[in-house]
PDB file of C-alpha atoms in Angstrom:
ATOM      1  CA  MET N   1      -4.265 -12.923  11.416  1.00  0.00           C
ATOM      2  CA  LYS N   2      -2.903  -9.691  12.884  1.00  0.00           C
ATOM      3  CA  ILE N   3      -2.392  -6.824  10.438  1.00  0.00           C
ATOM      4  CA  ALA N   4      -0.463  -3.669  11.320  1.00  0.00           C
ATOM      5  CA  ALA N   5      -1.419  -0.887   8.903  1.00  0.00           C
ATOM      6  CA  LEU N   6       0.671   2.275   9.017  1.00  0.00           C
ATOM      7  CA  LEU N   7      -1.205   5.570   8.971  1.00  0.00           C
ATOM      8  CA  TYR N   8       0.331   8.995   8.419  1.00  0.00           C
ATOM      9  CA  PRO N   9      -0.958  12.512   7.729  1.00  0.00           C
ATOM     10  CA  GLN N  10      -1.993  13.205   4.126  1.00  0.00           C
ATOM     11  CA  MET N  11      -1.654   9.590   3.011  1.00  0.00           C
ATOM     12  CA  THR N  12      -3.928   8.523   0.157  1.00  0.00           C
ATOM     13  CA  LEU N  13      -7.163   7.216   1.626  1.00  0.00           C
ATOM     14  CA  LEU N  14      -7.953   4.699  -1.103  1.00  0.00           C
ATOM     15  CA  ASP N  15      -4.539   3.046  -0.737  1.00  0.00           C
ATOM     16  CA  LEU N  16      -5.625   2.058   2.747  1.00  0.00           C
ATOM     17  CA  VAL N  17      -9.354   1.496   2.307  1.00  0.00           C
ATOM     18  CA  GLY N  18      -9.158  -0.755  -0.760  1.00  0.00           C
ATOM     19  CA  PRO N  19      -7.229  -3.661   0.750  1.00  0.00           C
ATOM     20  CA  MET N  20      -8.575  -3.201   4.274  1.00  0.00           C
ATOM     21  CA  GLN N  21     -12.156  -3.418   2.990  1.00  0.00           C
ATOM     22  CA  VAL N  22     -11.317  -6.708   1.281  1.00  0.00           C
ATOM     23  CA  TRP N  23      -9.384  -8.191   4.193  1.00  0.00           C
ATOM     24  CA  SER N  24     -12.045  -7.238   6.712  1.00  0.00           C
ATOM     25  CA  PHE N  25     -14.208 -10.011   5.227  1.00  0.00           C
ATOM     26  CA  LEU N  26     -11.652 -12.685   6.113  1.00  0.00           C
ATOM     27  CA  PRO N  27     -12.393 -14.583   9.346  1.00  0.00           C
ATOM     28  CA  GLY N  28     -10.068 -14.035  12.278  1.00  0.00           C
ATOM     29  CA  VAL N  29      -8.526 -10.840  10.955  1.00  0.00           C
ATOM     30  CA  GLU N  30      -7.513  -8.158  13.447  1.00  0.00           C
ATOM     31  CA  ILE N  31      -6.408  -4.837  11.954  1.00  0.00           C
ATOM     32  CA  GLN N  32      -4.393  -2.327  13.952  1.00  0.00           C
ATOM     33  CA  TYR N  33      -4.160   1.175  12.489  1.00  0.00           C
ATOM     34  CA  VAL N  34      -0.881   2.634  13.703  1.00  0.00           C
ATOM     35  CA  TRP N  35       0.683   6.098  13.884  1.00  0.00           C
ATOM     36  CA  ARG N  36       2.906   8.022  16.308  1.00  0.00           C
ATOM     37  CA  GLU N  37      -0.065   8.801  18.468  1.00  0.00           C
ATOM     38  CA  LYS N  38      -3.578   7.443  18.657  1.00  0.00           C
ATOM     39  CA  GLY N  39      -6.485   9.431  17.298  1.00  0.00           C
ATOM     40  CA  PRO N  40      -7.609  11.017  14.025  1.00  0.00           C
ATOM     41  CA  VAL N  41      -5.153  11.210  11.127  1.00  0.00           C
ATOM     42  CA  THR N  42      -6.191  13.389   8.191  1.00  0.00           C
ATOM     43  CA  THR N  43      -5.811  11.842   4.727  1.00  0.00           C
ATOM     44  CA  ASP N  44      -5.164  13.597   1.424  1.00  0.00           C
ATOM     45  CA  CYS N  45      -8.860  13.931   0.636  1.00  0.00           C
ATOM     46  CA  GLY N  46      -9.615  15.543   4.000  1.00  0.00           C
ATOM     47  CA  LEU N  47     -11.368  12.541   5.507  1.00  0.00           C
ATOM     48  CA  PRO N  48      -9.664  11.447   8.749  1.00  0.00           C
ATOM     49  CA  VAL N  49      -8.987   7.880   9.770  1.00  0.00           C
ATOM     50  CA  VAL N  50      -8.338   6.832  13.359  1.00  0.00           C
ATOM     51  CA  ALA N  51      -5.072   5.403  14.664  1.00  0.00           C
ATOM     52  CA  THR N  52      -6.080   2.687  17.115  1.00  0.00           C
ATOM     53  CA  HIS N  53      -2.478   2.070  18.216  1.00  0.00           C
ATOM     54  CA  ASP N  54       0.764   4.011  18.460  1.00  0.00           C
ATOM     55  CA  PHE N  55       4.338   2.859  17.848  1.00  0.00           C
ATOM     56  CA  SER N  56       4.713   1.732  21.465  1.00  0.00           C
ATOM     57  CA  ASP N  57       1.690  -0.566  21.756  1.00  0.00           C
ATOM     58  CA  ALA N  58       1.263  -1.898  18.223  1.00  0.00           C
ATOM     59  CA  GLU N  59       1.645  -5.648  17.764  1.00  0.00           C
ATOM     60  CA  ALA N  60       5.354  -6.501  17.942  1.00  0.00           C
ATOM     61  CA  ASN N  61       5.055  -9.567  15.698  1.00  0.00           C
ATOM     62  CA  PRO N  62       2.288  -8.899  13.180  1.00  0.00           C
ATOM     63  CA  ASP N  63       1.413 -11.447  10.560  1.00  0.00           C
ATOM     64  CA  VAL N  64       1.133  -8.625   8.040  1.00  0.00           C
ATOM     65  CA  LEU N  65       2.730  -5.193   7.771  1.00  0.00           C
ATOM     66  CA  PHE N  66       0.863  -2.892   5.394  1.00  0.00           C
ATOM     67  CA  VAL N  67       1.964   0.547   4.171  1.00  0.00           C
ATOM     68  CA  GLY N  68      -0.061   2.743   1.830  1.00  0.00           C
ATOM     69  CA  GLY N  69       1.219   5.674  -0.173  1.00  0.00           C
ATOM     70  CA  GLY N  70       0.648   9.306  -0.898  1.00  0.00           C
ATOM     71  CA  ALA N  71       2.345  12.202  -2.662  1.00  0.00           C
ATOM     72  CA  TYR N  72       4.542  14.738  -0.835  1.00  0.00           C
ATOM     73  CA  ALA N  73       3.534  13.181   2.495  1.00  0.00           C
ATOM     74  CA  THR N  74       5.246   9.935   1.511  1.00  0.00           C
ATOM     75  CA  ILE N  75       8.419  11.699   0.390  1.00  0.00           C
ATOM     76  CA  ALA N  76       8.525  13.613   3.687  1.00  0.00           C
ATOM     77  CA  LEU N  77       8.162  10.366   5.626  1.00  0.00           C
ATOM     78  CA  LEU N  78      11.319   8.951   4.051  1.00  0.00           C
ATOM     79  CA  GLY N  79      13.353  11.316   6.219  1.00  0.00           C
ATOM     80  CA  GLN N  80      11.690  10.482   9.545  1.00  0.00           C
ATOM     81  CA  PRO N  81      13.865   7.966  11.443  1.00  0.00           C
ATOM     82  CA  ASP N  82      11.254   6.924  14.012  1.00  0.00           C
ATOM     83  CA  VAL N  83       8.790   5.950  11.289  1.00  0.00           C
ATOM     84  CA  LEU N  84      11.383   4.011   9.309  1.00  0.00           C
ATOM     85  CA  ALA N  85      12.581   2.290  12.485  1.00  0.00           C
ATOM     86  CA  PHE N  86       9.028   1.177  13.286  1.00  0.00           C
ATOM     87  CA  VAL N  87       8.466  -0.094   9.742  1.00  0.00           C
ATOM     88  CA  ALA N  88      11.815  -1.899   9.703  1.00  0.00           C
ATOM     89  CA  ALA N  89      11.232  -3.572  13.070  1.00  0.00           C
ATOM     90  CA  ARG N  90       7.734  -4.793  12.235  1.00  0.00           C
ATOM     91  CA  GLY N  91       8.690  -5.742   8.700  1.00  0.00           C
ATOM     92  CA  GLU N  92      11.629  -7.868   9.825  1.00  0.00           C
ATOM     93  CA  ARG N  93       9.280  -9.947  11.971  1.00  0.00           C
ATOM     94  CA  ALA N  94       6.141  -9.980   9.813  1.00  0.00           C
ATOM     95  CA  LYS N  95       5.207 -13.015   7.757  1.00  0.00           C
ATOM     96  CA  TRP N  96       4.033 -10.743   4.956  1.00  0.00           C
ATOM     97  CA  VAL N  97       5.407  -7.294   4.064  1.00  0.00           C
ATOM     98  CA  THR N  98       2.939  -5.422   1.897  1.00  0.00           C
ATOM     99  CA  SER N  99       2.253  -2.054   0.297  1.00  0.00           C
ATOM    100  CA  VAL N 100       0.134  -0.168  -2.200  1.00  0.00           C
ATOM    101  CA  CYS N 101       1.205   2.761  -4.387  1.00  0.00           C
ATOM    102  CA  THR N 102       4.188   4.742  -3.052  1.00  0.00           C
ATOM    103  CA  GLY N 103       3.992   2.796   0.194  1.00  0.00           C
ATOM    104  CA  SER N 104       6.684   0.605  -1.366  1.00  0.00           C
ATOM    105  CA  LEU N 105       9.074   3.568  -1.186  1.00  0.00           C
ATOM    106  CA  ILE N 106       8.627   3.583   2.592  1.00  0.00           C
ATOM    107  CA  LEU N 107       9.325  -0.152   2.721  1.00  0.00           C
ATOM    108  CA  GLY N 108      12.376   0.448   0.564  1.00  0.00           C
ATOM    109  CA  ALA N 109      13.660   3.279   2.756  1.00  0.00           C
ATOM    110  CA  ALA N 110      13.268   0.971   5.768  1.00  0.00           C
ATOM    111  CA  GLY N 111      15.536  -1.581   4.087  1.00  0.00           C
ATOM    112  CA  LEU N 112      12.839  -4.150   3.434  1.00  0.00           C
ATOM    113  CA  LEU N 113      12.963  -4.405  -0.364  1.00  0.00           C
ATOM    114  CA  ARG N 114      16.621  -5.019  -1.210  1.00  0.00           C
ATOM    115  CA  VAL N 115      16.738  -7.493  -4.134  1.00  0.00           C
ATOM    116  CA  TYR N 116      12.947  -7.862  -4.049  1.00  0.00           C
ATOM    117  CA  ARG N 117      10.677  -6.999  -6.949  1.00  0.00           C
ATOM    118  CA  ALA N 118       8.092  -4.379  -6.028  1.00  0.00           C
ATOM    119  CA  ALA N 119       5.293  -2.359  -7.596  1.00  0.00           C
ATOM    120  CA  CYS N 120       4.663   1.346  -7.124  1.00  0.00           C
ATOM    121  CA  HIS N 121       2.649   4.171  -8.652  1.00  0.00           C
ATOM    122  CA  TRP N 122       3.928   4.727 -12.193  1.00  0.00           C
ATOM    123  CA  GLY N 123       4.911   8.305 -11.336  1.00  0.00           C
ATOM    124  CA  ALA N 124       7.415   7.194  -8.683  1.00  0.00           C
ATOM    125  CA  ARG N 125       8.362   3.704  -9.827  1.00  0.00           C
ATOM    126  CA  GLU N 126      11.949   4.555 -10.746  1.00  0.00           C
ATOM    127  CA  GLN N 127      12.713   5.663  -7.191  1.00  0.00           C
ATOM    128  CA  LEU N 128      12.482   2.064  -5.992  1.00  0.00           C
ATOM    129  CA  GLU N 129      15.886   1.320  -7.479  1.00  0.00           C
ATOM    130  CA  SER N 130      17.572   3.771  -5.119  1.00  0.00           C
ATOM    131  CA  PHE N 131      16.606   1.426  -2.271  1.00  0.00           C
ATOM    132  CA  GLY N 132      17.983  -1.683  -3.932  1.00  0.00           C
ATOM    133  CA  ALA N 133      14.574  -2.912  -5.073  1.00  0.00           C
ATOM    134  CA  ILE N 134      13.759  -4.251  -8.516  1.00  0.00           C
ATOM    135  CA  ARG N 135      10.966  -2.130  -9.925  1.00  0.00           C
ATOM    136  CA  SER N 136       7.942  -3.833 -11.439  1.00  0.00           C
ATOM    137  CA  ASP N 137       5.208  -2.340 -13.612  1.00  0.00           C
ATOM    138  CA  GLU N 138       2.748  -5.049 -12.532  1.00  0.00           C
ATOM    139  CA  ARG N 139      -0.547  -4.008 -11.010  1.00  0.00           C
ATOM    140  CA  VAL N 140       0.044  -6.611  -8.295  1.00  0.00           C
ATOM    141  CA  CYS N 141       3.582  -7.822  -7.687  1.00  0.00           C
ATOM    142  CA  ILE N 142       4.380 -10.907  -5.604  1.00  0.00           C
ATOM    143  CA  ASP N 143       7.987 -11.757  -4.732  1.00  0.00           C
ATOM    144  CA  ARG N 144       8.201 -14.339  -1.973  1.00  0.00           C
ATOM    145  CA  ASN N 145       6.621 -12.666   1.081  1.00  0.00           C
ATOM    146  CA  ARG N 146       6.783  -9.158  -0.383  1.00  0.00           C
ATOM    147  CA  LEU N 147       3.392  -8.246  -1.842  1.00  0.00           C
ATOM    148  CA  SER N 148       2.875  -4.860  -3.459  1.00  0.00           C
ATOM    149  CA  GLY N 149       0.265  -3.068  -5.512  1.00  0.00           C
ATOM    150  CA  GLY N 150       0.661  -0.318  -8.084  1.00  0.00           C
ATOM    151  CA  GLY N 151      -1.041   3.053  -7.879  1.00  0.00           C
ATOM    152  CA  ILE N 152      -4.090   3.833  -5.736  1.00  0.00           C
ATOM    153  CA  THR N 153      -6.973   1.848  -7.306  1.00  0.00           C
ATOM    154  CA  SER N 154      -4.755  -1.212  -7.646  1.00  0.00           C
ATOM    155  CA  GLY N 155      -5.280  -1.643  -3.900  1.00  0.00           C
ATOM    156  CA  ILE N 156      -8.523  -3.489  -4.597  1.00  0.00           C
ATOM    157  CA  ASP N 157      -6.875  -5.870  -7.082  1.00  0.00           C
ATOM    158  CA  PHE N 158      -4.034  -6.246  -4.602  1.00  0.00           C
ATOM    159  CA  GLY N 159      -6.376  -6.941  -1.690  1.00  0.00           C
ATOM    160  CA  LEU N 160      -8.300  -9.589  -3.599  1.00  0.00           C
ATOM    161  CA  THR N 161      -5.170 -11.255  -4.964  1.00  0.00           C
ATOM    162  CA  VAL N 162      -3.632 -11.454  -1.515  1.00  0.00           C
ATOM    163  CA  ALA N 163      -6.886 -12.686   0.061  1.00  0.00           C
ATOM    164  CA  GLY N 164      -6.967 -15.467  -2.509  1.00  0.00           C
ATOM    165  CA  ARG N 165      -3.375 -16.335  -1.737  1.00  0.00           C
ATOM    166  CA  TRP N 166      -4.038 -16.469   2.006  1.00  0.00           C
ATOM    167  CA  ALA N 167      -7.452 -18.116   2.044  1.00  0.00           C
ATOM    168  CA  GLY N 168      -7.703 -19.861  -1.312  1.00  0.00           C
ATOM    169  CA  GLU N 169      -8.997 -18.989  -4.773  1.00  0.00           C
ATOM    170  CA  ASP N 170     -12.610 -19.814  -3.909  1.00  0.00           C
ATOM    171  CA  VAL N 171     -12.544 -17.217  -1.138  1.00  0.00           C
ATOM    172  CA  GLY N 172     -10.972 -14.682  -3.479  1.00  0.00           C
ATOM    173  CA  LYS N 173     -13.680 -15.284  -6.070  1.00  0.00           C
ATOM    174  CA  THR N 174     -16.389 -14.970  -3.448  1.00  0.00           C
ATOM    175  CA  LEU N 175     -15.047 -11.682  -2.096  1.00  0.00           C
ATOM    176  CA  GLU N 176     -14.776 -10.285  -5.617  1.00  0.00           C
ATOM    177  CA  LEU N 177     -18.453 -11.033  -6.104  1.00  0.00           C
ATOM    178  CA  ILE N 178     -19.468  -9.637  -2.710  1.00  0.00           C
ATOM    179  CA  LEU N 179     -17.638  -6.409  -3.542  1.00  0.00           C
ATOM    180  CA  GLU N 180     -19.221  -6.407  -7.012  1.00  0.00           C
ATOM    181  CA  TYR N 181     -15.765  -5.744  -8.366  1.00  0.00           C
ATOM    182  CA  ALA N 182     -16.233  -5.527 -12.127  1.00  0.00           C
ATOM    183  CA  PRO N 183     -14.574  -2.213 -13.107  1.00  0.00           C
ATOM    184  CA  GLU N 184     -15.548  -0.454 -16.313  1.00  0.00           C
ATOM    185  CA  PRO N 185     -13.242   2.583 -16.573  1.00  0.00           C
ATOM    186  CA  PRO N 186     -15.036   5.333 -18.485  1.00  0.00           C
ATOM    187  CA  PHE N 187     -12.015   6.668 -20.382  1.00  0.00           C
ATOM    188  CA  GLY N 188      -9.576   3.757 -20.600  1.00  0.00           C
ATOM    189  CA  THR N 189      -6.559   5.901 -19.697  1.00  0.00           C
ATOM    190  CA  GLY N 190      -5.683   4.316 -16.357  1.00  0.00           C
ATOM    191  CA  ARG N 191      -2.097   3.336 -17.241  1.00  0.00           C
ATOM    192  CA  PRO N 192       0.550   5.401 -19.029  1.00  0.00           C
ATOM    193  CA  GLU N 193       0.651   3.037 -21.991  1.00  0.00           C
ATOM    194  CA  LEU N 194      -3.114   3.429 -22.448  1.00  0.00           C
ATOM    195  CA  ALA N 195      -3.193   7.232 -22.335  1.00  0.00           C
ATOM    196  CA  ASP N 196      -2.453   9.687 -25.136  1.00  0.00           C
ATOM    197  CA  ALA N 197       0.552  12.001 -24.912  1.00  0.00           C
ATOM    198  CA  ALA N 198      -1.443  15.064 -23.838  1.00  0.00           C
ATOM    199  CA  THR N 199      -3.110  13.174 -21.002  1.00  0.00           C
ATOM    200  CA  ARG N 200       0.235  11.798 -19.842  1.00  0.00           C
ATOM    201  CA  GLU N 201       1.689  15.305 -19.872  1.00  0.00           C
ATOM    202  CA  ARG N 202      -1.140  16.754 -17.775  1.00  0.00           C
ATOM    203  CA  ALA N 203      -0.971  13.851 -15.326  1.00  0.00           C
ATOM    204  CA  GLY N 204       2.786  14.202 -15.024  1.00  0.00           C
ATOM    205  CA  GLN N 205       2.495  17.898 -14.215  1.00  0.00           C
ATOM    206  CA  MET N 206      -0.152  17.275 -11.562  1.00  0.00           C
ATOM    207  CA  LEU N 207       1.903  14.506  -9.973  1.00  0.00           C
ATOM    208  CA  ALA N 208       5.065  16.619  -9.954  1.00  0.00           C
ATOM    209  CA  ALA N 209       3.203  19.403  -8.169  1.00  0.00           C
ATOM    210  CA  ALA N 210       1.737  16.955  -5.638  1.00  0.00           C
ATOM    211  CA  MET N 211       5.129  15.378  -4.939  1.00  0.00           C
ATOM    212  CA  ALA N 212       6.708  18.806  -4.439  1.00  0.00           C
ATOM    213  CA  GLY N 213       4.153  19.678  -1.751  1.00  0.00           C
TER     214      GLY N 213
END
């Protein structure tokens, strides 16, 4: 299985690492990390990841297209025609079109989510509708061959769910155990409906500042 994962400067590292860590356990998987040019790409936490391929030599017919999200960096990407053209071209030919967090906005801007249900980070979910997508508040959303995860940490749930879909439930269960994935959130405020009003207000302010750059 050939996976083309889009990289871009200041993307959210965990959006990428969560599902890629899960999928790397699957036999026969080849992951290409793609950006305009090969080499280090700095993520939003300062840790760089390496683009192994550029737009010219990335797999033309990947089995999977994956796009992670970010804050202002994602919004800025929506106005870059070469990036959207690459995503559209690979997405039209991929067997599976996938995203985590605001990566679904990039898929939407590339014309890949019209009349598809899709998940996104709760802070940007409403923007999906401007691309003709049907927004979903699910942590993992599956609509035909469009597979999307919600915000940031949902990438692990997303990765495991998709692995189970591709390789069978037994494999999914096994990978969950190998990863020791048994989250115990310390505060229980990880979704808007679980958080108190003051916490939602602070989070909203921080997200607005991040989206504004």
